[in-house]
């Protein structure tokens, strides 16, 4: 009887672990690097598990995430595959502070985990550089965090 209770306890534990498993969101920024104003030619791509609330055509690109979700951003050229694009930073602008820092340093794969939610959009500025010595461009994007 005791082993049944232990077994049942493990089943409950693993069930709730699976139900509350968090998502990983991959956000890809596709940039026309031949355009004189590449920040105006952005296309966004996401993984299948990411709910897009605004595609970025009229308003800033917006997607939905939950507390505990892991988000990874990367950038690539639409027109020149050999030209590297570096995300230099993600800077908090306004809304709830959903990450542990207001300024996330850019890397090849910039990433962060949502640590808290809020009722408003988290608005941030993403800065990127085309090539190694190129000028820094910026775009604004949003994240809506649900409960």
GROMACS .gro file of C-alpha atoms in nm:
model
  147
    1UNK     CA    1   0.000   0.000   0.000
    2UNK     CA    2   0.283   0.237   0.086
    3UNK     CA    3   0.447   0.185  -0.254
    4UNK     CA    4   0.116   0.269  -0.422
    5UNK     CA    5   0.103   0.605  -0.240
    6UNK     CA    6   0.463   0.683  -0.337
    7UNK     CA    7   0.393   0.586  -0.699
    8UNK     CA    8   0.075   0.795  -0.703
    9UNK     CA    9   0.263   1.091  -0.553
   10UNK     CA   10   0.527   1.072  -0.830
   11UNK     CA   11   0.255   1.055  -1.095
   12UNK     CA   12   0.090   1.372  -0.960
   13UNK     CA   13   0.428   1.550  -0.938
   14UNK     CA   14   0.523   1.465  -1.299
   15UNK     CA   15   0.175   1.549  -1.431
   16UNK     CA   16   0.187   1.900  -1.285
   17UNK     CA   17   0.544   1.938  -1.409
   18UNK     CA   18   0.429   1.865  -1.763
   19UNK     CA   19   0.119   2.082  -1.743
   20UNK     CA   20   0.313   2.385  -1.622
   21UNK     CA   21   0.612   2.337  -1.855
   22UNK     CA   22   0.722   2.668  -2.000
   23UNK     CA   23   0.775   2.752  -2.364
   24UNK     CA   24   1.083   2.854  -2.555
   25UNK     CA   25   1.018   3.129  -2.809
   26UNK     CA   26   1.256   3.182  -3.100
   27UNK     CA   27   1.219   3.526  -3.256
   28UNK     CA   28   1.407   3.573  -3.584
   29UNK     CA   29   1.454   3.918  -3.733
   30UNK     CA   30   1.497   3.905  -4.110
   31UNK     CA   31   1.657   4.220  -4.253
   32UNK     CA   32   1.701   4.350  -4.608
   33UNK     CA   33   2.066   4.452  -4.574
   34UNK     CA   34   2.078   4.606  -4.924
   35UNK     CA   35   1.815   4.865  -4.830
   36UNK     CA   36   1.940   5.211  -4.727
   37UNK     CA   37   1.703   5.201  -4.426
   38UNK     CA   38   1.709   4.836  -4.320
   39UNK     CA   39   1.514   4.907  -3.999
   40UNK     CA   40   1.213   4.983  -4.224
   41UNK     CA   41   1.230   4.649  -4.407
   42UNK     CA   42   1.214   4.409  -4.113
   43UNK     CA   43   1.034   4.078  -4.141
   44UNK     CA   44   0.971   3.869  -3.831
   45UNK     CA   45   0.964   3.494  -3.797
   46UNK     CA   46   0.872   3.285  -3.492
   47UNK     CA   47   0.855   2.923  -3.389
   48UNK     CA   48   0.525   2.735  -3.411
   49UNK     CA   49   0.465   2.765  -3.036
   50UNK     CA   50   0.477   3.147  -3.036
   51UNK     CA   51   0.149   3.337  -3.058
   52UNK     CA   52   0.197   3.654  -3.266
   53UNK     CA   53  -0.040   3.936  -3.168
   54UNK     CA   54   0.082   4.192  -3.424
   55UNK     CA   55   0.293   4.105  -3.730
   56UNK     CA   56   0.476   4.439  -3.727
   57UNK     CA   57   0.330   4.577  -4.049
   58UNK     CA   58   0.122   4.857  -3.892
   59UNK     CA   59   0.220   4.854  -3.524
   60UNK     CA   60   0.532   4.720  -3.354
   61UNK     CA   61   0.580   4.344  -3.377
   62UNK     CA   62   0.413   4.190  -3.070
   63UNK     CA   63   0.405   3.837  -2.937
   64UNK     CA   64   0.260   3.664  -2.631
   65UNK     CA   65   0.466   3.500  -2.356
   66UNK     CA   66   0.410   3.381  -2.000
   67UNK     CA   67   0.614   3.404  -1.683
   68UNK     CA   68   0.889   3.142  -1.700
   69UNK     CA   69   0.906   3.138  -2.080
   70UNK     CA   70   1.250   3.159  -2.240
   71UNK     CA   71   1.292   3.394  -2.537
   72UNK     CA   72   1.577   3.383  -2.788
   73UNK     CA   73   1.632   3.647  -3.057
   74UNK     CA   74   1.852   3.615  -3.364
   75UNK     CA   75   1.893   3.821  -3.680
   76UNK     CA   76   1.987   3.738  -4.038
   77UNK     CA   77   1.998   3.902  -4.377
   78UNK     CA   78   1.724   3.837  -4.632
   79UNK     CA   79   1.934   3.959  -4.925
   80UNK     CA   80   2.299   3.890  -4.839
   81UNK     CA   81   2.339   3.557  -4.658
   82UNK     CA   82   2.712   3.611  -4.598
   83UNK     CA   83   2.665   3.946  -4.421
   84UNK     CA   84   2.658   3.899  -4.042
   85UNK     CA   85   2.400   4.084  -3.834
   86UNK     CA   86   2.472   4.134  -3.466
   87UNK     CA   87   2.204   4.222  -3.214
   88UNK     CA   88   2.390   4.473  -2.997
   89UNK     CA   89   2.127   4.515  -2.722
   90UNK     CA   90   1.766   4.500  -2.609
   91UNK     CA   91   1.675   4.806  -2.404
   92UNK     CA   92   1.367   4.838  -2.183
   93UNK     CA   93   1.151   5.141  -2.278
   94UNK     CA   94   0.830   5.105  -2.075
   95UNK     CA   95   0.574   4.869  -1.932
   96UNK     CA   96   0.628   4.600  -1.670
   97UNK     CA   97   0.989   4.499  -1.618
   98UNK     CA   98   0.959   4.137  -1.728
   99UNK     CA   99   1.331   4.052  -1.741
  100UNK     CA  100   1.596   4.058  -1.470
  101UNK     CA  101   1.774   4.354  -1.634
  102UNK     CA  102   1.661   4.665  -1.824
  103UNK     CA  103   1.947   4.629  -2.074
  104UNK     CA  104   2.021   4.291  -2.228
  105UNK     CA  105   2.357   4.275  -2.404
  106UNK     CA  106   2.348   4.140  -2.756
  107UNK     CA  107   2.518   3.817  -2.859
  108UNK     CA  108   2.487   3.579  -3.152
  109UNK     CA  109   2.173   3.445  -2.980
  110UNK     CA  110   2.042   3.706  -2.739
  111UNK     CA  111   1.817   3.542  -2.481
  112UNK     CA  112   1.624   3.608  -2.162
  113UNK     CA  113   1.366   3.445  -1.936
  114UNK     CA  114   1.041   3.618  -1.841
  115UNK     CA  115   1.047   3.655  -1.461
  116UNK     CA  116   0.729   3.856  -1.402
  117UNK     CA  117   0.413   3.967  -1.581
  118UNK     CA  118   0.205   4.279  -1.599
  119UNK     CA  119  -0.110   4.427  -1.749
  120UNK     CA  120   0.060   4.646  -2.010
  121UNK     CA  121   0.287   4.568  -2.302
  122UNK     CA  122   0.659   4.534  -2.233
  123UNK     CA  123   0.806   4.770  -2.492
  124UNK     CA  124   1.171   4.739  -2.586
  125UNK     CA  125   1.417   4.873  -2.839
  126UNK     CA  126   1.628   4.621  -3.024
  127UNK     CA  127   1.954   4.753  -3.168
  128UNK     CA  128   2.146   4.572  -3.438
  129UNK     CA  129   2.453   4.622  -3.655
  130UNK     CA  130   2.500   4.502  -4.011
  131UNK     CA  131   2.853   4.376  -4.069
  132UNK     CA  132   3.137   4.422  -3.824
  133UNK     CA  133   3.176   4.799  -3.846
  134UNK     CA  134   2.832   4.903  -3.964
  135UNK     CA  135   2.609   5.169  -3.820
  136UNK     CA  136   2.374   5.067  -3.537
  137UNK     CA  137   2.005   5.054  -3.633
  138UNK     CA  138   1.711   5.025  -3.396
  139UNK     CA  139   1.357   4.891  -3.401
  140UNK     CA  140   1.083   4.886  -3.139
  141UNK     CA  141   0.895   4.572  -3.046
  142UNK     CA  142   0.652   4.452  -2.777
  143UNK     CA  143   0.581   4.151  -2.562
  144UNK     CA  144   0.246   4.085  -2.395
  145UNK     CA  145   0.286   3.870  -2.085
  146UNK     CA  146  -0.013   3.672  -1.967
  147UNK     CA  147  -0.092   3.504  -1.640
   0.00000   0.00000   0.00000
